[in-house]
Amino acid sequence: MKSSTQRPAARTAAAVVLIAGLGLSAAACSSSKSGAKDAAAPAGGDGPVTISVPCEPPTSQAGQRKEWLADVATFEKANPNITIKGIDTYPCEDTATFTAQMRAGTEPDVFHTYFTDLNQVLDAGQAADITSYVNDTTVPGFSDLAPSALAAVTAGKTLYGLPTGIYTQGLIINRKLFKQAGLDPDHPPTTWADVEKDAKAITALGNGIYGYGDYSAGNNGGWHFSSEVDANGGQMINQDGTKAAFNAQPATEVLQALHQMRFVDDSMSPTQQLKWGDLQKQMAAGKLGMYIASPDDLYNVIVPQDGGNVDDYGVGPLPSTSGTPAGSLSGGDDVMFNKHDTPAQIRAGIKWIAFSMLTPGQGQFNYARTKADGLPVGFPEPLDWVGATSEKNEALKAASATVNTAYYKTFVDAHEKGMGEPVDAQAVYKTLDATMLSVLNDPNADIPGLLKTAESQVNTLLANAG
Amino acid sequence: MAEQILLRPGNRSSRRLPAGGPQPPARGRRFAVSVRRNLAGYGFMVGAVLCFALFSWYPMIREFVMSFQGTHRDPVTRLPTTTWVGWRNYTRIWHDPTFAAAWKNTVEFSLLALLIGFAVPFVVAIVLNELRHARGYLRVLVYLPVMLPPASALLLFQYFYDPNTGLFDHLLRLMHLPTSQFVQSSGSAMVSVVIASTWMNMGGTTLIYLAALQNIPGELYEAAELDGAGILGRIRHVTIPQTRLILSMMLMLQIVGTMQLFIEPFILTNGGAGPGNSTISVVNLIYQYAFNLSGSSNYNSASALGVLLMLVLGVFSALYLWISRDREN
């Protein structure tokens, strides 16, 4: 209940205003005014310029933070006219905060977005057109950037951002628990039948340990469902983006496997409604055997933030009925430039991103330094480039690798085909959250019925989208 | 009384200016005098009016306008333009499968909150009022949960409700009673939300009831006792009639408050939807449209739903104002 003392009339009015206020800053759904600016620096070079930039690692990631600050110092020394002002957040982007920033126009000069955010940024009219600023000189290796990643930051012929990280998902396993359960951690399960068998064996260890975990809240359940369906040979939405296509055998098999593990094998925890962040903690605490994620969960969250031991983990391909994943939902991170940036700020921002996030051997790819700092090196992602730049990056990584790359071999060998996110992705994920949750907390869940309902709901969403 | 004397017709004439005397001040001058006299008052009002205009009225109007707008995206450049879309946002939210669930849950929460959250504080207030000892300490105890930040209190309940490691199921197991899935099951999720919410919020309501109870003249109870009324008789014939107005106002305020249910399901069910969409509320859905989904068209949908909620709450707010006015008279 809500007492009147806590919600007097003024508070009620304030709450109504808050709801009403959703509209306040969204007035300008107008066309982007961020036309191309003068890309060429003046003859005498740019004067002093300050840029605010995203993704400064928080204090909880002490090692990465130290390296990031060192990069800032090196960069500022080499570019005395540029001052870097870091924004300390992790993850780099929180959906609700990002939406509010877009509406209010309060994002940093250089701001982080996910591949799925481009429409939202364009709707808010917040991104600068950087097409004329970017080439192989300003961003070395630009021509080798993965085409699918560049497509995610391009609208028509206009480039709005630079991709900084690309991922596909795999099956993260706890090698220590695999060994304790008498399983072979060098050969993670590849079929759902094997996942069920291994999860059961791991759960038998007792002590609150569960073999498998999955999400079912915060749109993350639908997100994982999509990846699992992709891997199992299914498709979320049809080619022209008008109808749900997931109500078929691949999705049924995935949900049956989850329901089997949750209610027949009891190899999933009774605590469900989990979302991003929950399974990482369980994995770091040694209470979870397997869950699906991209490998960056290991080096960004489980090891540095949640205190897991890097040697305890490995990654296999996404499970599927056949044992060969047909694909994986792929996504990634990128940066964009505030439409209010001056040309000098855009040039400075591109220079910083190229230095710190997009050059093999420098910044986030300075593997020798990462190794010297005692941080793990050798994870199979991100996969930003193709061609010569990719080869150069992989060679540098291999030369300094500290993690046992064999732990990720089956994932790398699977060469999962990256599949983009469905149309109106978050709305679709929201709908599928409910399906996942029903499967994971209703012992009598009617899987065909749930899929049929979700299909109808997604069709309705798509029909009324826009 | 002086005021009555002044208002008598005979006295009114004495205030007229004598014939041939100075002419009454011109209308403009009277206005200037009035403005000068009330200048400080107007000055104080400016801030409030500006605040309301900027943070209350303008957003409301904007929300209403936005609920009839949408985005058209150029297929090549993907750049958007804002267009008038008539009732499309309203049609869209109407067709959203969670729309009906959100309203059903919100009404269900309000009803449960009335059954549990309205009655419990009243009963607790009566008990506290009847107590002769330790009343102050108990009052503090009842009020303590209100001092906890809502997010902290709900995270506490999230732990209590956990079917794997939670306190409640642990206690139930110790007592050899059947355990519950609490917020993990569609059957028990909403009741679990109401219980947590009642615990969090009843302190303030209880104190208001207690204050109302203490304003009831003791003679009425004495008279009732002399007439042979027991405790239930006293409550029925003295307490409830004497606190009727407070009870009605609290009821209206509580309906308005409970219909804005948000943070409880948002935290207890990790985002608000709950099993089988059993805990998603209207405000949760507005939040999802506005912040969890991408694209400005969802801002427009959020506005449309906001307008609908505002209309519904407007009815209850009007009832509240009517009851308040009745009380003043």
PDB file of C-alpha atoms in Angstrom, chain A residues 130-306:
ATOM      1  CA  ILE A 130      31.778  12.270 -39.106  1.00  0.00           C
ATOM      2  CA  THR A 131      31.962  10.891 -42.647  1.00  0.00           C
ATOM      3  CA  SER A 132      34.473  13.436 -43.878  1.00  0.00           C
ATOM      4  CA  TYR A 133      36.666  13.150 -40.772  1.00  0.00           C
ATOM      5  CA  VAL A 134      37.374   9.448 -40.968  1.00  0.00           C
ATOM      6  CA  ASN A 135      39.829   7.733 -43.286  1.00  0.00           C
ATOM      7  CA  ASP A 136      42.835   5.447 -43.062  1.00  0.00           C
ATOM      8  CA  THR A 137      45.012   8.360 -41.979  1.00  0.00           C
ATOM      9  CA  THR A 138      42.895   9.581 -39.103  1.00  0.00           C
ATOM     10  CA  VAL A 139      41.921   6.029 -38.104  1.00  0.00           C
ATOM     11  CA  PRO A 140      44.688   3.626 -39.129  1.00  0.00           C
ATOM     12  CA  GLY A 141      43.168   0.317 -40.222  1.00  0.00           C
ATOM     13  CA  PHE A 142      39.800   1.929 -40.909  1.00  0.00           C
ATOM     14  CA  SER A 143      39.437   0.020 -44.202  1.00  0.00           C
ATOM     15  CA  ASP A 144      39.852  -3.236 -42.305  1.00  0.00           C
ATOM     16  CA  LEU A 145      37.099  -2.560 -39.773  1.00  0.00           C
ATOM     17  CA  ALA A 146      34.508  -5.336 -39.939  1.00  0.00           C
ATOM     18  CA  PRO A 147      31.896  -4.306 -42.536  1.00  0.00           C
ATOM     19  CA  SER A 148      29.009  -5.489 -40.354  1.00  0.00           C
ATOM     20  CA  ALA A 149      30.266  -3.213 -37.565  1.00  0.00           C
ATOM     21  CA  LEU A 150      30.587  -0.200 -39.852  1.00  0.00           C
ATOM     22  CA  ALA A 151      27.074  -0.866 -41.125  1.00  0.00           C
ATOM     23  CA  ALA A 152      25.814  -0.527 -37.568  1.00  0.00           C
ATOM     24  CA  VAL A 153      27.056   3.079 -37.370  1.00  0.00           C
ATOM     25  CA  THR A 154      26.173   4.128 -40.906  1.00  0.00           C
ATOM     26  CA  ALA A 155      22.837   5.444 -42.199  1.00  0.00           C
ATOM     27  CA  GLY A 156      22.615   5.854 -45.946  1.00  0.00           C
ATOM     28  CA  LYS A 157      26.090   7.088 -46.796  1.00  0.00           C
ATOM     29  CA  THR A 158      26.599   8.963 -43.556  1.00  0.00           C
ATOM     30  CA  LEU A 159      28.992   7.666 -40.925  1.00  0.00           C
ATOM     31  CA  TYR A 160      27.912   8.496 -37.384  1.00  0.00           C
ATOM     32  CA  GLY A 161      30.323   6.486 -35.280  1.00  0.00           C
ATOM     33  CA  LEU A 162      33.317   4.233 -34.882  1.00  0.00           C
ATOM     34  CA  PRO A 163      32.860   0.613 -33.792  1.00  0.00           C
ATOM     35  CA  THR A 164      35.048  -0.345 -30.839  1.00  0.00           C
ATOM     36  CA  GLY A 165      34.030  -3.896 -29.977  1.00  0.00           C
ATOM     37  CA  ILE A 166      32.227  -6.739 -31.719  1.00  0.00           C
ATOM     38  CA  TYR A 167      31.049  -9.928 -30.084  1.00  0.00           C
ATOM     39  CA  THR A 168      29.260 -13.180 -30.623  1.00  0.00           C
ATOM     40  CA  GLN A 169      28.123 -15.343 -27.751  1.00  0.00           C
ATOM     41  CA  GLY A 170      29.306 -18.678 -26.486  1.00  0.00           C
ATOM     42  CA  LEU A 171      28.865 -20.980 -23.522  1.00  0.00           C
ATOM     43  CA  ILE A 172      30.902 -19.812 -20.538  1.00  0.00           C
ATOM     44  CA  ILE A 173      31.862 -22.759 -18.365  1.00  0.00           C
ATOM     45  CA  ASN A 174      33.340 -23.092 -14.918  1.00  0.00           C
ATOM     46  CA  ARG A 175      36.273 -25.443 -15.566  1.00  0.00           C
ATOM     47  CA  LYS A 176      36.858 -26.016 -11.880  1.00  0.00           C
ATOM     48  CA  LEU A 177      33.327 -27.316 -11.366  1.00  0.00           C
ATOM     49  CA  PHE A 178      33.598 -29.386 -14.548  1.00  0.00           C
ATOM     50  CA  LYS A 179      36.666 -31.114 -13.146  1.00  0.00           C
ATOM     51  CA  GLN A 180      35.087 -31.626  -9.733  1.00  0.00           C
ATOM     52  CA  ALA A 181      32.073 -33.196 -11.434  1.00  0.00           C
ATOM     53  CA  GLY A 182      34.312 -35.540 -13.445  1.00  0.00           C
ATOM     54  CA  LEU A 183      33.641 -33.760 -16.745  1.00  0.00           C
ATOM     55  CA  ASP A 184      36.161 -32.732 -19.419  1.00  0.00           C
ATOM     56  CA  PRO A 185      36.446 -28.923 -19.409  1.00  0.00           C
ATOM     57  CA  ASP A 186      38.470 -28.961 -22.632  1.00  0.00           C
ATOM     58  CA  HIS A 187      35.405 -30.209 -24.432  1.00  0.00           C
ATOM     59  CA  PRO A 188      32.460 -28.120 -23.250  1.00  0.00           C
ATOM     60  CA  PRO A 189      29.055 -29.470 -24.228  1.00  0.00           C
ATOM     61  CA  THR A 190      27.916 -28.469 -27.696  1.00  0.00           C
ATOM     62  CA  THR A 191      24.439 -30.020 -27.799  1.00  0.00           C
ATOM     63  CA  TRP A 192      21.543 -29.235 -25.494  1.00  0.00           C
ATOM     64  CA  ALA A 193      21.435 -32.897 -24.521  1.00  0.00           C
ATOM     65  CA  ASP A 194      25.048 -32.646 -23.333  1.00  0.00           C
ATOM     66  CA  VAL A 195      24.366 -29.359 -21.549  1.00  0.00           C
ATOM     67  CA  GLU A 196      21.540 -31.095 -19.652  1.00  0.00           C
ATOM     68  CA  LYS A 197      23.756 -34.054 -18.774  1.00  0.00           C
ATOM     69  CA  ASP A 198      26.675 -31.897 -17.610  1.00  0.00           C
ATOM     70  CA  ALA A 199      24.426 -29.504 -15.709  1.00  0.00           C
ATOM     71  CA  LYS A 200      22.970 -32.442 -13.816  1.00  0.00           C
ATOM     72  CA  ALA A 201      26.432 -33.734 -12.926  1.00  0.00           C
ATOM     73  CA  ILE A 202      27.572 -30.308 -11.723  1.00  0.00           C
ATOM     74  CA  THR A 203      24.430 -29.777  -9.647  1.00  0.00           C
ATOM     75  CA  ALA A 204      25.100 -33.108  -7.956  1.00  0.00           C
ATOM     76  CA  LEU A 205      28.129 -31.433  -6.338  1.00  0.00           C
ATOM     77  CA  GLY A 206      25.638 -29.836  -3.933  1.00  0.00           C
ATOM     78  CA  ASN A 207      26.531 -26.890  -1.708  1.00  0.00           C
ATOM     79  CA  GLY A 208      24.153 -24.576  -3.582  1.00  0.00           C
ATOM     80  CA  ILE A 209      25.857 -25.176  -6.923  1.00  0.00           C
ATOM     81  CA  TYR A 210      23.697 -25.273 -10.041  1.00  0.00           C
ATOM     82  CA  GLY A 211      24.736 -26.546 -13.448  1.00  0.00           C
ATOM     83  CA  TYR A 212      23.095 -24.029 -15.732  1.00  0.00           C
ATOM     84  CA  GLY A 213      21.730 -20.480 -15.492  1.00  0.00           C
ATOM     85  CA  ASP A 214      19.797 -18.171 -17.757  1.00  0.00           C
ATOM     86  CA  TYR A 215      18.114 -14.776 -17.718  1.00  0.00           C
ATOM     87  CA  SER A 216      14.400 -14.005 -17.682  1.00  0.00           C
ATOM     88  CA  ALA A 217      14.134 -10.326 -16.733  1.00  0.00           C
ATOM     89  CA  GLY A 218      15.225  -6.870 -17.836  1.00  0.00           C
ATOM     90  CA  ASN A 219      14.781  -7.843 -21.528  1.00  0.00           C
ATOM     91  CA  ASN A 220      17.813 -10.114 -21.076  1.00  0.00           C
ATOM     92  CA  GLY A 221      15.695 -13.275 -21.178  1.00  0.00           C
ATOM     93  CA  GLY A 222      14.447 -12.417 -24.645  1.00  0.00           C
ATOM     94  CA  TRP A 223      17.963 -11.453 -25.666  1.00  0.00           C
ATOM     95  CA  HIS A 224      19.377 -14.856 -24.669  1.00  0.00           C
ATOM     96  CA  PHE A 225      16.389 -16.640 -26.155  1.00  0.00           C
ATOM     97  CA  SER A 226      17.163 -14.955 -29.500  1.00  0.00           C
ATOM     98  CA  SER A 227      20.776 -16.079 -29.414  1.00  0.00           C
ATOM     99  CA  GLU A 228      19.830 -19.617 -28.440  1.00  0.00           C
ATOM    100  CA  VAL A 229      17.260 -19.784 -31.233  1.00  0.00           C
ATOM    101  CA  ASP A 230      19.810 -18.407 -33.742  1.00  0.00           C
ATOM    102  CA  ALA A 231      22.309 -21.059 -32.672  1.00  0.00           C
ATOM    103  CA  ASN A 232      19.699 -23.768 -32.956  1.00  0.00           C
ATOM    104  CA  GLY A 233      18.989 -22.900 -36.587  1.00  0.00           C
ATOM    105  CA  GLY A 234      15.923 -20.783 -35.995  1.00  0.00           C
ATOM    106  CA  GLN A 235      15.063 -17.237 -36.855  1.00  0.00           C
ATOM    107  CA  MET A 236      13.460 -14.596 -34.667  1.00  0.00           C
ATOM    108  CA  ILE A 237      11.805 -12.387 -37.267  1.00  0.00           C
ATOM    109  CA  ASN A 238      11.204 -13.040 -40.958  1.00  0.00           C
ATOM    110  CA  GLN A 239      13.411 -11.458 -43.634  1.00  0.00           C
ATOM    111  CA  ASP A 240      11.300  -8.379 -44.245  1.00  0.00           C
ATOM    112  CA  GLY A 241      10.908  -7.729 -40.531  1.00  0.00           C
ATOM    113  CA  THR A 242       7.132  -7.965 -40.478  1.00  0.00           C
ATOM    114  CA  LYS A 243       6.340 -11.249 -38.722  1.00  0.00           C
ATOM    115  CA  ALA A 244       7.650 -13.358 -35.860  1.00  0.00           C
ATOM    116  CA  ALA A 245       9.427 -16.452 -37.138  1.00  0.00           C
ATOM    117  CA  PHE A 246      10.522 -18.101 -33.895  1.00  0.00           C
ATOM    118  CA  ASN A 247       7.491 -20.297 -33.245  1.00  0.00           C
ATOM    119  CA  ALA A 248       9.143 -23.401 -34.678  1.00  0.00           C
ATOM    120  CA  GLN A 249      11.102 -26.465 -33.695  1.00  0.00           C
ATOM    121  CA  PRO A 250      14.423 -24.710 -32.809  1.00  0.00           C
ATOM    122  CA  ALA A 251      12.759 -22.518 -30.175  1.00  0.00           C
ATOM    123  CA  THR A 252      10.685 -25.408 -28.834  1.00  0.00           C
ATOM    124  CA  GLU A 253      13.836 -27.476 -28.368  1.00  0.00           C
ATOM    125  CA  VAL A 254      15.615 -24.660 -26.526  1.00  0.00           C
ATOM    126  CA  LEU A 255      12.696 -24.083 -24.160  1.00  0.00           C
ATOM    127  CA  GLN A 256      12.232 -27.817 -23.589  1.00  0.00           C
ATOM    128  CA  ALA A 257      15.894 -28.099 -22.615  1.00  0.00           C
ATOM    129  CA  LEU A 258      15.579 -25.193 -20.172  1.00  0.00           C
ATOM    130  CA  HIS A 259      12.366 -26.583 -18.658  1.00  0.00           C
ATOM    131  CA  GLN A 260      13.949 -30.010 -18.340  1.00  0.00           C
ATOM    132  CA  MET A 261      16.931 -28.586 -16.465  1.00  0.00           C
ATOM    133  CA  ARG A 262      14.797 -26.406 -14.228  1.00  0.00           C
ATOM    134  CA  PHE A 263      12.041 -28.826 -13.211  1.00  0.00           C
ATOM    135  CA  VAL A 264      13.049 -32.376 -14.095  1.00  0.00           C
ATOM    136  CA  ASP A 265      16.791 -32.330 -13.446  1.00  0.00           C
ATOM    137  CA  ASP A 266      16.664 -29.495 -10.872  1.00  0.00           C
ATOM    138  CA  SER A 267      19.953 -28.330 -12.330  1.00  0.00           C
ATOM    139  CA  MET A 268      18.832 -24.686 -12.461  1.00  0.00           C
ATOM    140  CA  SER A 269      18.210 -22.596  -9.363  1.00  0.00           C
ATOM    141  CA  PRO A 270      14.659 -22.011  -8.092  1.00  0.00           C
ATOM    142  CA  THR A 271      15.620 -18.326  -8.026  1.00  0.00           C
ATOM    143  CA  GLN A 272      14.791 -16.963 -11.453  1.00  0.00           C
ATOM    144  CA  GLN A 273      13.840 -13.546 -12.866  1.00  0.00           C
ATOM    145  CA  LEU A 274      17.566 -12.994 -13.236  1.00  0.00           C
ATOM    146  CA  LYS A 275      19.044 -10.285 -15.401  1.00  0.00           C
ATOM    147  CA  TRP A 276      22.464  -9.145 -16.588  1.00  0.00           C
ATOM    148  CA  GLY A 277      24.926  -9.113 -13.704  1.00  0.00           C
ATOM    149  CA  ASP A 278      23.296 -11.884 -11.658  1.00  0.00           C
ATOM    150  CA  LEU A 279      24.818 -14.888 -13.430  1.00  0.00           C
ATOM    151  CA  GLN A 280      28.275 -13.311 -13.541  1.00  0.00           C
ATOM    152  CA  LYS A 281      28.236 -13.065  -9.741  1.00  0.00           C
ATOM    153  CA  GLN A 282      27.175 -16.711  -9.422  1.00  0.00           C
ATOM    154  CA  MET A 283      29.912 -17.762 -11.832  1.00  0.00           C
ATOM    155  CA  ALA A 284      32.558 -15.763  -9.951  1.00  0.00           C
ATOM    156  CA  ALA A 285      31.392 -17.239  -6.646  1.00  0.00           C
ATOM    157  CA  GLY A 286      31.804 -20.773  -8.001  1.00  0.00           C
ATOM    158  CA  LYS A 287      28.090 -21.527  -7.729  1.00  0.00           C
ATOM    159  CA  LEU A 288      27.279 -21.860 -11.418  1.00  0.00           C
ATOM    160  CA  GLY A 289      28.499 -24.346 -14.014  1.00  0.00           C
ATOM    161  CA  MET A 290      27.440 -22.789 -17.337  1.00  0.00           C
ATOM    162  CA  TYR A 291      25.628 -19.874 -18.908  1.00  0.00           C
ATOM    163  CA  ILE A 292      25.728 -18.186 -22.279  1.00  0.00           C
ATOM    164  CA  ALA A 293      27.524 -14.869 -22.796  1.00  0.00           C
ATOM    165  CA  SER A 294      30.163 -13.251 -24.903  1.00  0.00           C
ATOM    166  CA  PRO A 295      33.724 -13.804 -23.642  1.00  0.00           C
ATOM    167  CA  ASP A 296      34.014 -10.185 -22.543  1.00  0.00           C
ATOM    168  CA  ASP A 297      31.935 -11.134 -19.493  1.00  0.00           C
ATOM    169  CA  LEU A 298      35.094 -12.862 -18.295  1.00  0.00           C
ATOM    170  CA  TYR A 299      37.611 -10.063 -18.670  1.00  0.00           C
ATOM    171  CA  ASN A 300      35.266  -7.176 -17.960  1.00  0.00           C
ATOM    172  CA  VAL A 301      33.073  -8.512 -15.175  1.00  0.00           C
ATOM    173  CA  ILE A 302      33.667 -11.958 -13.719  1.00  0.00           C
ATOM    174  CA  VAL A 303      37.420 -11.625 -13.192  1.00  0.00           C
ATOM    175  CA  PRO A 304      38.071  -7.916 -12.494  1.00  0.00           C
ATOM    176  CA  GLN A 305      34.790  -6.938 -10.886  1.00  0.00           C
ATOM    177  CA  ASP A 306      33.328 -10.036  -9.241  1.00  0.00           C
TER     178      ASP A 306
END
